[in-house]
Amino acid sequence: MRDGEVLDASSLAALAKKTRENAGKNRAQAARDLGVSRPSIFYAEEHPERHLFQLRKRIIDYYSDFTVIGPTYVLKTKPTERLGNGDRA
């Protein structure tokens, strides 16, 4: 991993698992370290479609030299012609 690299949900889940394993911790030990249940660790690592960003971030922060910044949402102004009749959204 590189500093500033952008990851999707599945890459973030894989990184969480990799950092935990590189630290020599099994899921039960990680759950105790982070104060969560063992199934929560499993779901965070194996099911990227689940909304467990905060737990994945905590795993990476706890077991590696990296921290995760995000998620990132970009807000963009709508074109004015879509609003019509001077109405504001």
PDB file of N, CA and C in Angstrom:
ATOM      1  N   MET A   1       0.834  -1.180   0.000  1.00  0.00           N
ATOM      2  CA  MET A   1       0.000   0.000   0.000  1.00  0.00           C
ATOM      3  C   MET A   1       0.881   1.247   0.000  1.00  0.00           C
ATOM      4  N   ARG A   2       0.376   2.264  -0.650  1.00  0.00           N
ATOM      5  CA  ARG A   2       1.092   3.533  -0.721  1.00  0.00           C
ATOM      6  C   ARG A   2       0.314   4.605   0.012  1.00  0.00           C
ATOM      7  N   ASP A   3       1.030   5.569   0.542  1.00  0.00           N
ATOM      8  CA  ASP A   3       0.403   6.707   1.187  1.00  0.00           C
ATOM      9  C   ASP A   3      -0.422   7.461   0.146  1.00  0.00           C
ATOM     10  N   GLY A   4      -1.667   7.760   0.462  1.00  0.00           N
ATOM     11  CA  GLY A   4      -2.540   8.490  -0.453  1.00  0.00           C
ATOM     12  C   GLY A   4      -3.289   7.625  -1.437  1.00  0.00           C
ATOM     13  N   GLU A   5      -3.127   6.319  -1.373  1.00  0.00           N
ATOM     14  CA  GLU A   5      -3.814   5.416  -2.295  1.00  0.00           C
ATOM     15  C   GLU A   5      -5.318   5.401  -1.999  1.00  0.00           C
ATOM     16  N   VAL A   6      -6.130   5.397  -3.047  1.00  0.00           N
ATOM     17  CA  VAL A   6      -7.581   5.347  -2.914  1.00  0.00           C
ATOM     18  C   VAL A   6      -8.033   3.897  -3.030  1.00  0.00           C
ATOM     19  N   LEU A   7      -8.836   3.439  -2.064  1.00  0.00           N
ATOM     20  CA  LEU A   7      -9.295   2.050  -2.034  1.00  0.00           C
ATOM     21  C   LEU A   7     -10.809   1.988  -2.131  1.00  0.00           C
ATOM     22  N   ASP A   8     -11.316   0.935  -2.772  1.00  0.00           N
ATOM     23  CA  ASP A   8     -12.755   0.696  -2.759  1.00  0.00           C
ATOM     24  C   ASP A   8     -13.082  -0.178  -1.540  1.00  0.00           C
ATOM     25  N   ALA A   9     -14.360  -0.492  -1.344  1.00  0.00           N
ATOM     26  CA  ALA A   9     -14.801  -1.230  -0.154  1.00  0.00           C
ATOM     27  C   ALA A   9     -14.165  -2.614  -0.065  1.00  0.00           C
ATOM     28  N   SER A  10     -14.057  -3.320  -1.182  1.00  0.00           N
ATOM     29  CA  SER A  10     -13.482  -4.668  -1.126  1.00  0.00           C
ATOM     30  C   SER A  10     -11.978  -4.617  -0.851  1.00  0.00           C
ATOM     31  N   SER A  11     -11.277  -3.631  -1.380  1.00  0.00           N
ATOM     32  CA  SER A  11      -9.848  -3.478  -1.104  1.00  0.00           C
ATOM     33  C   SER A  11      -9.610  -3.100   0.348  1.00  0.00           C
ATOM     34  N   LEU A  12     -10.489  -2.276   0.898  1.00  0.00           N
ATOM     35  CA  LEU A  12     -10.366  -1.884   2.299  1.00  0.00           C
ATOM     36  C   LEU A  12     -10.590  -3.088   3.215  1.00  0.00           C
ATOM     37  N   ALA A  13     -11.557  -3.929   2.882  1.00  0.00           N
ATOM     38  CA  ALA A  13     -11.812  -5.141   3.660  1.00  0.00           C
ATOM     39  C   ALA A  13     -10.612  -6.080   3.596  1.00  0.00           C
ATOM     40  N   ALA A  14     -10.039  -6.240   2.407  1.00  0.00           N
ATOM     41  CA  ALA A  14      -8.868  -7.106   2.248  1.00  0.00           C
ATOM     42  C   ALA A  14      -7.670  -6.550   3.014  1.00  0.00           C
ATOM     43  N   LEU A  15      -7.512  -5.236   3.011  1.00  0.00           N
ATOM     44  CA  LEU A  15      -6.408  -4.621   3.744  1.00  0.00           C
ATOM     45  C   LEU A  15      -6.584  -4.818   5.248  1.00  0.00           C
ATOM     46  N   ALA A  16      -7.820  -4.698   5.739  1.00  0.00           N
ATOM     47  CA  ALA A  16      -8.075  -4.927   7.156  1.00  0.00           C
ATOM     48  C   ALA A  16      -7.668  -6.348   7.544  1.00  0.00           C
ATOM     49  N   LYS A  17      -8.049  -7.312   6.739  1.00  0.00           N
ATOM     50  CA  LYS A  17      -7.698  -8.712   7.007  1.00  0.00           C
ATOM     51  C   LYS A  17      -6.184  -8.908   6.962  1.00  0.00           C
ATOM     52  N   LYS A  18      -5.546  -8.342   5.951  1.00  0.00           N
ATOM     53  CA  LYS A  18      -4.101  -8.497   5.795  1.00  0.00           C
ATOM     54  C   LYS A  18      -3.346  -7.891   6.976  1.00  0.00           C
ATOM     55  N   THR A  19      -3.751  -6.711   7.423  1.00  0.00           N
ATOM     56  CA  THR A  19      -3.041  -6.077   8.534  1.00  0.00           C
ATOM     57  C   THR A  19      -3.219  -6.868   9.827  1.00  0.00           C
ATOM     58  N   ARG A  20      -4.420  -7.406  10.040  1.00  0.00           N
ATOM     59  CA  ARG A  20      -4.657  -8.234  11.225  1.00  0.00           C
ATOM     60  C   ARG A  20      -3.796  -9.486  11.183  1.00  0.00           C
ATOM     61  N   GLU A  21      -3.787 -10.159  10.049  1.00  0.00           N
ATOM     62  CA  GLU A  21      -2.992 -11.378   9.905  1.00  0.00           C
ATOM     63  C   GLU A  21      -1.492 -11.091  10.042  1.00  0.00           C
ATOM     64  N   ASN A  22      -1.017  -9.990   9.468  1.00  0.00           N
ATOM     65  CA  ASN A  22       0.400  -9.630   9.576  1.00  0.00           C
ATOM     66  C   ASN A  22       0.794  -9.329  11.020  1.00  0.00           C
ATOM     67  N   ALA A  23      -0.165  -8.888  11.823  1.00  0.00           N
ATOM     68  CA  ALA A  23       0.086  -8.633  13.244  1.00  0.00           C
ATOM     69  C   ALA A  23       0.090  -9.929  14.044  1.00  0.00           C
ATOM     70  N   GLY A  24      -0.253 -11.044  13.393  1.00  0.00           N
ATOM     71  CA  GLY A  24      -0.255 -12.334  14.061  1.00  0.00           C
ATOM     72  C   GLY A  24      -1.453 -12.551  14.969  1.00  0.00           C
ATOM     73  N   LYS A  25      -2.557 -11.870  14.682  1.00  0.00           N
ATOM     74  CA  LYS A  25      -3.764 -11.972  15.504  1.00  0.00           C
ATOM     75  C   LYS A  25      -4.832 -12.761  14.763  1.00  0.00           C
ATOM     76  N   ASN A  26      -5.523 -13.642  15.493  1.00  0.00           N
ATOM     77  CA  ASN A  26      -6.680 -14.286  14.888  1.00  0.00           C
ATOM     78  C   ASN A  26      -7.899 -13.404  15.137  1.00  0.00           C
ATOM     79  N   ARG A  27      -9.039 -13.784  14.583  1.00  0.00           N
ATOM     80  CA  ARG A  27     -10.231 -12.933  14.697  1.00  0.00           C
ATOM     81  C   ARG A  27     -10.687 -12.758  16.139  1.00  0.00           C
ATOM     82  N   ALA A  28     -10.580 -13.813  16.935  1.00  0.00           N
ATOM     83  CA  ALA A  28     -11.002 -13.722  18.336  1.00  0.00           C
ATOM     84  C   ALA A  28     -10.115 -12.737  19.108  1.00  0.00           C
ATOM     85  N   GLN A  29      -8.809 -12.785  18.859  1.00  0.00           N
ATOM     86  CA  GLN A  29      -7.901 -11.848  19.524  1.00  0.00           C
ATOM     87  C   GLN A  29      -8.170 -10.413  19.084  1.00  0.00           C
ATOM     88  N   ALA A  30      -8.416 -10.226  17.789  1.00  0.00           N
ATOM     89  CA  ALA A  30      -8.711  -8.894  17.272  1.00  0.00           C
ATOM     90  C   ALA A  30     -10.014  -8.366  17.864  1.00  0.00           C
ATOM     91  N   ALA A  31     -11.001  -9.237  17.992  1.00  0.00           N
ATOM     92  CA  ALA A  31     -12.287  -8.824  18.571  1.00  0.00           C
ATOM     93  C   ALA A  31     -12.083  -8.343  20.006  1.00  0.00           C
ATOM     94  N   ARG A  32     -11.273  -9.062  20.772  1.00  0.00           N
ATOM     95  CA  ARG A  32     -10.992  -8.633  22.148  1.00  0.00           C
ATOM     96  C   ARG A  32     -10.241  -7.304  22.165  1.00  0.00           C
ATOM     97  N   ASP A  33      -9.241  -7.168  21.296  1.00  0.00           N
ATOM     98  CA  ASP A  33      -8.464  -5.927  21.234  1.00  0.00           C
ATOM     99  C   ASP A  33      -9.338  -4.715  20.922  1.00  0.00           C
ATOM    100  N   LEU A  34     -10.309  -4.909  20.029  1.00  0.00           N
ATOM    101  CA  LEU A  34     -11.129  -3.796  19.553  1.00  0.00           C
ATOM    102  C   LEU A  34     -12.470  -3.667  20.276  1.00  0.00           C
ATOM    103  N   GLY A  35     -12.781  -4.619  21.156  1.00  0.00           N
ATOM    104  CA  GLY A  35     -14.017  -4.542  21.925  1.00  0.00           C
ATOM    105  C   GLY A  35     -15.271  -4.809  21.113  1.00  0.00           C
ATOM    106  N   VAL A  36     -15.157  -5.708  20.133  1.00  0.00           N
ATOM    107  CA  VAL A  36     -16.310  -6.084  19.304  1.00  0.00           C
ATOM    108  C   VAL A  36     -16.436  -7.602  19.315  1.00  0.00           C
ATOM    109  N   SER A  37     -17.473  -8.112  18.682  1.00  0.00           N
ATOM    110  CA  SER A  37     -17.648  -9.566  18.614  1.00  0.00           C
ATOM    111  C   SER A  37     -16.806 -10.145  17.481  1.00  0.00           C
ATOM    112  N   ARG A  38     -16.480 -11.432  17.593  1.00  0.00           N
ATOM    113  CA  ARG A  38     -15.706 -12.100  16.554  1.00  0.00           C
ATOM    114  C   ARG A  38     -16.440 -12.097  15.213  1.00  0.00           C
ATOM    115  N   PRO A  39     -17.764 -12.337  15.197  1.00  0.00           N
ATOM    116  CA  PRO A  39     -18.454 -12.255  13.904  1.00  0.00           C
ATOM    117  C   PRO A  39     -18.354 -10.875  13.243  1.00  0.00           C
ATOM    118  N   SER A  40     -18.274  -9.821  14.041  1.00  0.00           N
ATOM    119  CA  SER A  40     -18.123  -8.478  13.459  1.00  0.00           C
ATOM    120  C   SER A  40     -16.825  -8.363  12.688  1.00  0.00           C
ATOM    121  N   ILE A  41     -15.748  -8.927  13.240  1.00  0.00           N
ATOM    122  CA  ILE A  41     -14.460  -8.929  12.535  1.00  0.00           C
ATOM    123  C   ILE A  41     -14.592  -9.715  11.234  1.00  0.00           C
ATOM    124  N   PHE A  42     -15.231 -10.886  11.311  1.00  0.00           N
ATOM    125  CA  PHE A  42     -15.439 -11.714  10.112  1.00  0.00           C
ATOM    126  C   PHE A  42     -16.185 -10.928   9.034  1.00  0.00           C
ATOM    127  N   TYR A  43     -17.317 -10.310   9.402  1.00  0.00           N
ATOM    128  CA  TYR A  43     -18.109  -9.574   8.412  1.00  0.00           C
ATOM    129  C   TYR A  43     -17.343  -8.380   7.850  1.00  0.00           C
ATOM    130  N   ALA A  44     -16.574  -7.696   8.676  1.00  0.00           N
ATOM    131  CA  ALA A  44     -15.804  -6.548   8.200  1.00  0.00           C
ATOM    132  C   ALA A  44     -14.772  -6.965   7.154  1.00  0.00           C
ATOM    133  N   GLU A  45     -14.193  -8.155   7.345  1.00  0.00           N
ATOM    134  CA  GLU A  45     -13.144  -8.606   6.433  1.00  0.00           C
ATOM    135  C   GLU A  45     -13.660  -9.362   5.216  1.00  0.00           C
ATOM    136  N   GLU A  46     -14.731 -10.092   5.374  1.00  0.00           N
ATOM    137  CA  GLU A  46     -15.184 -10.999   4.314  1.00  0.00           C
ATOM    138  C   GLU A  46     -16.393 -10.513   3.526  1.00  0.00           C
ATOM    139  N   HIS A  47     -17.063  -9.478   3.986  1.00  0.00           N
ATOM    140  CA  HIS A  47     -18.273  -8.994   3.312  1.00  0.00           C
ATOM    141  C   HIS A  47     -18.188  -7.488   3.077  1.00  0.00           C
ATOM    142  N   PRO A  48     -17.481  -7.077   2.014  1.00  0.00           N
ATOM    143  CA  PRO A  48     -17.310  -5.648   1.757  1.00  0.00           C
ATOM    144  C   PRO A  48     -18.623  -4.915   1.471  1.00  0.00           C
ATOM    145  N   GLU A  49     -19.666  -5.652   1.098  1.00  0.00           N
ATOM    146  CA  GLU A  49     -20.953  -4.998   0.821  1.00  0.00           C
ATOM    147  C   GLU A  49     -21.648  -4.526   2.097  1.00  0.00           C
ATOM    148  N   ARG A  50     -21.231  -5.037   3.241  1.00  0.00           N
ATOM    149  CA  ARG A  50     -21.791  -4.583   4.512  1.00  0.00           C
ATOM    150  C   ARG A  50     -21.148  -3.249   4.891  1.00  0.00           C
ATOM    151  N   HIS A  51     -21.921  -2.401   5.515  1.00  0.00           N
ATOM    152  CA  HIS A  51     -21.468  -1.055   5.854  1.00  0.00           C
ATOM    153  C   HIS A  51     -20.716  -1.071   7.183  1.00  0.00           C
ATOM    154  N   LEU A  52     -19.478  -1.556   7.133  1.00  0.00           N
ATOM    155  CA  LEU A  52     -18.649  -1.669   8.331  1.00  0.00           C
ATOM    156  C   LEU A  52     -17.357  -0.869   8.177  1.00  0.00           C
ATOM    157  N   PHE A  53     -17.466   0.288   7.530  1.00  0.00           N
ATOM    158  CA  PHE A  53     -16.292   1.129   7.287  1.00  0.00           C
ATOM    159  C   PHE A  53     -15.564   1.459   8.588  1.00  0.00           C
ATOM    160  N   GLN A  54     -16.309   1.859   9.622  1.00  0.00           N
ATOM    161  CA  GLN A  54     -15.667   2.269  10.872  1.00  0.00           C
ATOM    162  C   GLN A  54     -14.853   1.138  11.487  1.00  0.00           C
ATOM    163  N   LEU A  55     -15.366  -0.082  11.451  1.00  0.00           N
ATOM    164  CA  LEU A  55     -14.630  -1.207  12.009  1.00  0.00           C
ATOM    165  C   LEU A  55     -13.404  -1.533  11.155  1.00  0.00           C
ATOM    166  N   ARG A  56     -13.542  -1.503   9.845  1.00  0.00           N
ATOM    167  CA  ARG A  56     -12.386  -1.737   8.971  1.00  0.00           C
ATOM    168  C   ARG A  56     -11.300  -0.695   9.250  1.00  0.00           C
ATOM    169  N   LYS A  57     -11.713   0.551   9.405  1.00  0.00           N
ATOM    170  CA  LYS A  57     -10.782   1.639   9.718  1.00  0.00           C
ATOM    171  C   LYS A  57     -10.080   1.368  11.038  1.00  0.00           C
ATOM    172  N   ARG A  58     -10.818   0.947  12.055  1.00  0.00           N
ATOM    173  CA  ARG A  58     -10.223   0.659  13.363  1.00  0.00           C
ATOM    174  C   ARG A  58      -9.227  -0.486  13.292  1.00  0.00           C
ATOM    175  N   ILE A  59      -9.543  -1.529  12.522  1.00  0.00           N
ATOM    176  CA  ILE A  59      -8.619  -2.662  12.366  1.00  0.00           C
ATOM    177  C   ILE A  59      -7.313  -2.183  11.742  1.00  0.00           C
ATOM    178  N   ILE A  60      -7.412  -1.410  10.670  1.00  0.00           N
ATOM    179  CA  ILE A  60      -6.220  -0.916   9.972  1.00  0.00           C
ATOM    180  C   ILE A  60      -5.429   0.032  10.869  1.00  0.00           C
ATOM    181  N   ASP A  61      -6.115   0.934  11.563  1.00  0.00           N
ATOM    182  CA  ASP A  61      -5.443   1.867  12.470  1.00  0.00           C
ATOM    183  C   ASP A  61      -4.714   1.127  13.595  1.00  0.00           C
ATOM    184  N   TYR A  62      -5.344   0.105  14.130  1.00  0.00           N
ATOM    185  CA  TYR A  62      -4.816  -0.610  15.284  1.00  0.00           C
ATOM    186  C   TYR A  62      -3.614  -1.488  14.927  1.00  0.00           C
ATOM    187  N   TYR A  63      -3.660  -2.135  13.770  1.00  0.00           N
ATOM    188  CA  TYR A  63      -2.646  -3.130  13.427  1.00  0.00           C
ATOM    189  C   TYR A  63      -1.644  -2.697  12.369  1.00  0.00           C
ATOM    190  N   SER A  64      -1.678  -1.461  11.926  1.00  0.00           N
ATOM    191  CA  SER A  64      -0.716  -1.030  10.905  1.00  0.00           C
ATOM    192  C   SER A  64      -0.251   0.396  11.183  1.00  0.00           C
ATOM    193  N   ASP A  65       0.645   0.866  10.331  1.00  0.00           N
ATOM    194  CA  ASP A  65       1.148   2.243  10.430  1.00  0.00           C
ATOM    195  C   ASP A  65       0.288   3.217   9.633  1.00  0.00           C
ATOM    196  N   PHE A  66      -0.816   2.718   9.063  1.00  0.00           N
ATOM    197  CA  PHE A  66      -1.693   3.554   8.250  1.00  0.00           C
ATOM    198  C   PHE A  66      -2.928   3.973   9.027  1.00  0.00           C
ATOM    199  N   THR A  67      -3.541   5.053   8.574  1.00  0.00           N
ATOM    200  CA  THR A  67      -4.866   5.437   9.014  1.00  0.00           C
ATOM    201  C   THR A  67      -5.699   5.655   7.762  1.00  0.00           C
ATOM    202  N   VAL A  68      -6.991   5.478   7.885  1.00  0.00           N
ATOM    203  CA  VAL A  68      -7.892   5.598   6.732  1.00  0.00           C
ATOM    204  C   VAL A  68      -8.669   6.903   6.870  1.00  0.00           C
ATOM    205  N   ILE A  69      -8.666   7.689   5.822  1.00  0.00           N
ATOM    206  CA  ILE A  69      -9.421   8.935   5.776  1.00  0.00           C
ATOM    207  C   ILE A  69     -10.586   8.722   4.820  1.00  0.00           C
ATOM    208  N   GLY A  70     -11.787   8.978   5.274  1.00  0.00           N
ATOM    209  CA  GLY A  70     -12.925   8.795   4.381  1.00  0.00           C
ATOM    210  C   GLY A  70     -14.134   8.339   5.134  1.00  0.00           C
ATOM    211  N   PRO A  71     -15.166   7.900   4.551  1.00  0.00           N
ATOM    212  CA  PRO A  71     -15.352   7.824   3.103  1.00  0.00           C
ATOM    213  C   PRO A  71     -15.458   9.216   2.497  1.00  0.00           C
ATOM    214  N   THR A  72     -15.252   9.304   1.226  1.00  0.00           N
ATOM    215  CA  THR A  72     -15.254  10.584   0.534  1.00  0.00           C
ATOM    216  C   THR A  72     -16.546  10.746  -0.247  1.00  0.00           C
ATOM    217  N   TYR A  73     -17.184  11.862  -0.044  1.00  0.00           N
ATOM    218  CA  TYR A  73     -18.377  12.218  -0.813  1.00  0.00           C
ATOM    219  C   TYR A  73     -18.103  13.560  -1.462  1.00  0.00           C
ATOM    220  N   VAL A  74     -18.436  13.680  -2.728  1.00  0.00           N
ATOM    221  CA  VAL A  74     -18.203  14.910  -3.471  1.00  0.00           C
ATOM    222  C   VAL A  74     -19.551  15.560  -3.761  1.00  0.00           C
ATOM    223  N   LEU A  75     -19.698  16.809  -3.378  1.00  0.00           N
ATOM    224  CA  LEU A  75     -20.914  17.575  -3.637  1.00  0.00           C
ATOM    225  C   LEU A  75     -20.649  18.512  -4.794  1.00  0.00           C
ATOM    226  N   LYS A  76     -21.522  18.464  -5.780  1.00  0.00           N
ATOM    227  CA  LYS A  76     -21.345  19.268  -6.973  1.00  0.00           C
ATOM    228  C   LYS A  76     -22.619  20.031  -7.255  1.00  0.00           C
ATOM    229  N   THR A  77     -22.506  21.273  -7.690  1.00  0.00           N
ATOM    230  CA  THR A  77     -23.656  22.107  -8.010  1.00  0.00           C
ATOM    231  C   THR A  77     -24.354  21.586  -9.252  1.00  0.00           C
ATOM    232  N   LYS A  78     -25.683  21.540  -9.185  1.00  0.00           N
ATOM    233  CA  LYS A  78     -26.472  21.129 -10.349  1.00  0.00           C
ATOM    234  C   LYS A  78     -26.470  22.248 -11.379  1.00  0.00           C
ATOM    235  N   PRO A  79     -26.559  21.895 -12.644  1.00  0.00           N
ATOM    236  CA  PRO A  79     -26.710  22.938 -13.666  1.00  0.00           C
ATOM    237  C   PRO A  79     -28.021  23.695 -13.428  1.00  0.00           C
ATOM    238  N   THR A  80     -28.028  25.008 -13.592  1.00  0.00           N
ATOM    239  CA  THR A  80     -29.208  25.824 -13.286  1.00  0.00           C
ATOM    240  C   THR A  80     -30.392  25.512 -14.186  1.00  0.00           C
ATOM    241  N   GLU A  81     -30.167  25.073 -15.417  1.00  0.00           N
ATOM    242  CA  GLU A  81     -31.281  24.787 -16.314  1.00  0.00           C
ATOM    243  C   GLU A  81     -32.108  23.584 -15.833  1.00  0.00           C
ATOM    244  N   ARG A  82     -31.557  22.728 -15.001  1.00  0.00           N
ATOM    245  CA  ARG A  82     -32.317  21.581 -14.472  1.00  0.00           C
ATOM    246  C   ARG A  82     -33.311  22.012 -13.403  1.00  0.00           C
ATOM    247  N   LEU A  83     -33.045  23.135 -12.725  1.00  0.00           N
ATOM    248  CA  LEU A  83     -33.928  23.570 -11.656  1.00  0.00           C
ATOM    249  C   LEU A  83     -35.216  24.180 -12.203  1.00  0.00           C
ATOM    250  N   GLY A  84     -35.151  24.902 -13.287  1.00  0.00           N
ATOM    251  CA  GLY A  84     -36.331  25.454 -13.965  1.00  0.00           C
ATOM    252  C   GLY A  84     -37.072  26.517 -13.171  1.00  0.00           C
ATOM    253  N   ASN A  85     -37.651  27.493 -13.808  1.00  0.00           N
ATOM    254  CA  ASN A  85     -38.494  28.551 -13.252  1.00  0.00           C
ATOM    255  C   ASN A  85     -37.868  29.280 -12.063  1.00  0.00           C
ATOM    256  N   GLY A  86     -36.576  29.326 -11.977  1.00  0.00           N
ATOM    257  CA  GLY A  86     -35.906  30.039 -10.894  1.00  0.00           C
ATOM    258  C   GLY A  86     -36.048  29.371  -9.537  1.00  0.00           C
ATOM    259  N   ASP A  87     -36.637  28.166  -9.500  1.00  0.00           N
ATOM    260  CA  ASP A  87     -36.782  27.447  -8.238  1.00  0.00           C
ATOM    261  C   ASP A  87     -35.413  27.009  -7.743  1.00  0.00           C
ATOM    262  N   ARG A  88     -35.260  27.031  -6.450  1.00  0.00           N
ATOM    263  CA  ARG A  88     -34.019  26.540  -5.838  1.00  0.00           C
ATOM    264  C   ARG A  88     -34.293  25.217  -5.183  1.00  0.00           C
ATOM    265  N   ALA A  89     -33.342  24.333  -5.229  1.00  0.00           N
ATOM    266  CA  ALA A  89     -33.494  23.023  -4.618  1.00  0.00           C
ATOM    267  C   ALA A  89     -33.336  23.099  -3.112  1.00  0.00           C
TER     268      ALA A  89
END
